[in-house]
Amino acid sequence: MPADTVIQPNSIHSDLQHSLNKMRNAFNKAPNPSRQERIERLDRLHNALLNYKERLIEAVDEDFNGRAHAETLMSEILPTLEGIRYNKKHLSKWMRQSKRHTPLILFGSKTKVHYQPLGVIGIVVPWNFPLFLGLSPLVGAFAAGNRAMIKTSEFAPKSGEVLAEMLSNSFTNEEVLVVNGDVEVATQFTKLPFDHLVFTGSTQVGRIVMRAAADNLTPVTLELGGKSPAIVHDTFPIEEAAKRIAFGKGLNAGQVCVSPDYVLVPRAKINAFVKAFAKAFSTYYPSLKSNRDYTSIISERQRDRLLATIKDAKEKDAIVTEINPSNDNFEGSRKLPMHVVTNVSDDMRVMEEEIFGPILPIVPYETLGDAISYVNERDRPLALYYFDWDHARAEKILNETHSGGVCINEVMTHVIVDDMPFGGVGPSGMGHYHGHEGFLNFSKAKGVVRKGKFNASELIAAPWGNKYFNFFLNFQLRRFRKP
Ligand code: NAD
């Protein structure tokens, strides 16, 4: 591995700035890679992933102190490969200059939008999907003809190390550079004058990152978190809703940005939901502590935070049901069983903060209008899930709530659809990527007017008041009658 590929925590701002300068110089020498060149980069990434997949999966397993290989393959490697394929397939169409309507005043000219690479994209990655959340923005950045620097999470150091090795063996460090290091490195990284910065992480750190980017007027895509609700309609079979929600909540032990954070359930069905959820979860995970399918909590700190959240709820009179199907003892383990929390109130941490772990509060509601108001009175979430076979009511939810994305009768899978934008709204984020929206996000849409030999503006040039000018003005004005 080239010595300067991985920057260690002790060499910070000037080293990072130096790497960025080198990358930007390389970009300036070849500022508009052809479709073929972009595809060649995407192919290199594709091959690198296939070559390194086992090592990457092992690394994630090690960082989590236990994460199923199948889960990493399904949620990190395969979606990246799919994304590469999708981008390659559509690149030619996306790169095409788009013809636009030319206004009358520009008679004789042609107007087009050119999609130009921005330059160097900064990518900041959280620990929960340490591969996909670095590589998926990279795919978009490459497709749009850019280069990128990736700051990995200090809480997934092994994944960062293997990612750095994989990318440095397949790309020059003027094409892509992985930066591993702690919060100080992250802080300096986000102060660099990138051409665009993609930050995936918490809303709290997102605010700091946006402030840092503002000093450089670096545009940002913020992929943040929040409390994503699931609403179960009274008419929807409660066991079916519980099964579908338990599938999503179990993934990565709830450590997913779009994990259902809490569930709004008709008051009379709360007990039935808790029972059905426990049954479904226990079917997916008949045991937890030594079950390799059930992911550990990433760190002691995160586990302590989750335990403190549960303790706080209990102290404030919540009813906490632990789902621990084979009665494992979790002493000394980083795993945490699933907890369903009922009788919740707004002053509990479980309802104040994003949970990001195996805890599921259930909130009762009386009418659908109440459930909609409950969601709308809170920060706009990253995702919203609605369970109802009735299309009209689902439309009502779509029209009357805001969220980054929605699944109806399903949870979380909107993230893997390459043909849809992904991103939050308000406190859950800004900007989009994935698929075409990713290409647009990492391109400058540059409007270009091209004038031919005929110069119509000569006829209407000053001195104002000549007969062509008067005719033209009157003609234009007549087009704008009051409606
Ligand atoms: P985090 O905000 O603590 O850290 C994210 C990244 O920011 C890390 O690489 C870290 O090194 C860096 N960082 C930390 N402090 C910084 C600072 N002061 N300045 C600059 N960079 C800094 O988030 P996390 O704990 O790694 O991840 C969990 C959060 O990420 C959750 O809120 C989750 O919802 C969110 N998330 C969002 C998405 C999405 O696509 N919207 C995906 C995954 C996770």
PDB file of N, CA, C and O in Angstrom, residues 5 12 56 125 133 205 232 234 236 264 288 305 325 327 374 407 409 420 437 455 458:
ATOM      1  N   THR A   5      -1.268   6.711   1.254  1.00  0.00           N
ATOM      2  CA  THR A   5      -2.672   6.425   0.956  1.00  0.00           C
ATOM      3  C   THR A   5      -3.552   6.583   2.186  1.00  0.00           C
ATOM      4  O   THR A   5      -4.656   7.084   2.119  1.00  0.00           O
ATOM      5  N   ILE A  12      -2.342  16.094  10.001  1.00  0.00           N
ATOM      6  CA  ILE A  12      -3.735  16.452   9.730  1.00  0.00           C
ATOM      7  C   ILE A  12      -3.929  17.480   8.616  1.00  0.00           C
ATOM      8  O   ILE A  12      -3.781  17.133   7.439  1.00  0.00           O
ATOM      9  N   LEU A  56     -13.483  -7.812   3.268  1.00  0.00           N
ATOM     10  CA  LEU A  56     -14.340  -6.715   3.739  1.00  0.00           C
ATOM     11  C   LEU A  56     -15.371  -7.235   4.734  1.00  0.00           C
ATOM     12  O   LEU A  56     -15.615  -6.626   5.790  1.00  0.00           O
ATOM     13  N   VAL A 125     -18.157   9.018   6.293  1.00  0.00           N
ATOM     14  CA  VAL A 125     -18.889   7.753   6.449  1.00  0.00           C
ATOM     15  C   VAL A 125     -19.151   7.454   7.932  1.00  0.00           C
ATOM     16  O   VAL A 125     -18.243   7.609   8.756  1.00  0.00           O
ATOM     17  N   LEU A 133     -21.858   2.971   2.739  1.00  0.00           N
ATOM     18  CA  LEU A 133     -22.062   4.422   2.848  1.00  0.00           C
ATOM     19  C   LEU A 133     -20.830   5.220   2.416  1.00  0.00           C
ATOM     20  O   LEU A 133     -20.902   6.437   2.271  1.00  0.00           O
ATOM     21  N   VAL A 205     -23.918  16.096  14.428  1.00  0.00           N
ATOM     22  CA  VAL A 205     -22.639  16.338  13.760  1.00  0.00           C
ATOM     23  C   VAL A 205     -22.878  16.982  12.380  1.00  0.00           C
ATOM     24  O   VAL A 205     -22.083  17.804  11.924  1.00  0.00           O
ATOM     25  N   VAL A 232     -49.422   1.665  11.878  1.00  0.00           N
ATOM     26  CA  VAL A 232     -50.201   0.483  11.496  1.00  0.00           C
ATOM     27  C   VAL A 232     -51.679   0.867  11.547  1.00  0.00           C
ATOM     28  O   VAL A 232     -52.174   1.296  12.594  1.00  0.00           O
ATOM     29  N   ASP A 234     -55.717   0.424  11.678  1.00  0.00           N
ATOM     30  CA  ASP A 234     -56.586  -0.477  12.446  1.00  0.00           C
ATOM     31  C   ASP A 234     -57.008  -1.713  11.647  1.00  0.00           C
ATOM     32  O   ASP A 234     -57.201  -2.792  12.206  1.00  0.00           O
ATOM     33  N   PHE A 236     -55.336  -3.244   9.278  1.00  0.00           N
ATOM     34  CA  PHE A 236     -54.235  -4.082   8.765  1.00  0.00           C
ATOM     35  C   PHE A 236     -53.988  -5.246   9.732  1.00  0.00           C
ATOM     36  O   PHE A 236     -53.917  -5.042  10.950  1.00  0.00           O
ATOM     37  N   LEU A 264     -46.644   3.488  15.677  1.00  0.00           N
ATOM     38  CA  LEU A 264     -47.954   4.000  16.101  1.00  0.00           C
ATOM     39  C   LEU A 264     -48.982   2.904  15.831  1.00  0.00           C
ATOM     40  O   LEU A 264     -49.160   2.471  14.691  1.00  0.00           O
ATOM     41  N   LEU A 288     -29.945 -15.415  20.689  1.00  0.00           N
ATOM     42  CA  LEU A 288     -29.290 -14.147  20.349  1.00  0.00           C
ATOM     43  C   LEU A 288     -27.788 -14.161  20.623  1.00  0.00           C
ATOM     44  O   LEU A 288     -26.977 -13.883  19.742  1.00  0.00           O
ATOM     45  N   ARG A 305     -25.210   3.482  26.111  1.00  0.00           N
ATOM     46  CA  ARG A 305     -26.226   4.499  25.769  1.00  0.00           C
ATOM     47  C   ARG A 305     -27.608   3.841  25.662  1.00  0.00           C
ATOM     48  O   ARG A 305     -28.599   4.348  26.197  1.00  0.00           O
ATOM     49  N   PRO A 325     -35.315 -14.828  23.307  1.00  0.00           N
ATOM     50  CA  PRO A 325     -35.992 -16.114  23.092  1.00  0.00           C
ATOM     51  C   PRO A 325     -35.359 -17.299  23.800  1.00  0.00           C
ATOM     52  O   PRO A 325     -36.071 -18.215  24.220  1.00  0.00           O
ATOM     53  N   ASN A 327     -33.413 -17.081  26.545  1.00  0.00           N
ATOM     54  CA  ASN A 327     -32.984 -16.658  27.899  1.00  0.00           C
ATOM     55  C   ASN A 327     -31.466 -16.584  28.065  1.00  0.00           C
ATOM     56  O   ASN A 327     -30.911 -17.088  29.040  1.00  0.00           O
ATOM     57  N   TYR A 374     -49.363  13.393  15.174  1.00  0.00           N
ATOM     58  CA  TYR A 374     -48.227  13.004  16.023  1.00  0.00           C
ATOM     59  C   TYR A 374     -46.919  13.098  15.224  1.00  0.00           C
ATOM     60  O   TYR A 374     -45.923  13.645  15.689  1.00  0.00           O
ATOM     61  N   CYS A 407     -42.174   3.675   2.691  1.00  0.00           N
ATOM     62  CA  CYS A 407     -42.544   2.332   2.231  1.00  0.00           C
ATOM     63  C   CYS A 407     -43.961   2.093   2.725  1.00  0.00           C
ATOM     64  O   CYS A 407     -44.275   2.424   3.876  1.00  0.00           O
ATOM     65  N   ASN A 409     -46.650  -0.804   3.552  1.00  0.00           N
ATOM     66  CA  ASN A 409     -46.737  -2.240   3.884  1.00  0.00           C
ATOM     67  C   ASN A 409     -45.362  -2.906   3.877  1.00  0.00           C
ATOM     68  O   ASN A 409     -45.231  -4.104   3.589  1.00  0.00           O
ATOM     69  N   MET A 420     -34.455   5.452  -7.589  1.00  0.00           N
ATOM     70  CA  MET A 420     -35.159   6.467  -6.791  1.00  0.00           C
ATOM     71  C   MET A 420     -34.127   7.299  -6.050  1.00  0.00           C
ATOM     72  O   MET A 420     -33.075   6.797  -5.668  1.00  0.00           O
ATOM     73  N   GLU A 437     -30.388  10.844  -9.604  1.00  0.00           N
ATOM     74  CA  GLU A 437     -30.258  11.983  -8.679  1.00  0.00           C
ATOM     75  C   GLU A 437     -28.817  12.087  -8.171  1.00  0.00           C
ATOM     76  O   GLU A 437     -28.325  13.183  -7.930  1.00  0.00           O
ATOM     77  N   ASN A 455     -27.267  37.573 -35.976  1.00  0.00           N
ATOM     78  CA  ASN A 455     -27.248  38.261 -34.681  1.00  0.00           C
ATOM     79  C   ASN A 455     -28.520  39.078 -34.495  1.00  0.00           C
ATOM     80  O   ASN A 455     -28.570  40.266 -34.828  1.00  0.00           O
ATOM     81  N   GLU A 458     -28.777  42.564 -32.629  1.00  0.00           N
ATOM     82  CA  GLU A 458     -28.352  43.794 -33.303  1.00  0.00           C
ATOM     83  C   GLU A 458     -29.569  44.666 -33.638  1.00  0.00           C
ATOM     84  O   GLU A 458     -29.531  45.879 -33.556  1.00  0.00           O
TER      85      GLU A 458
END
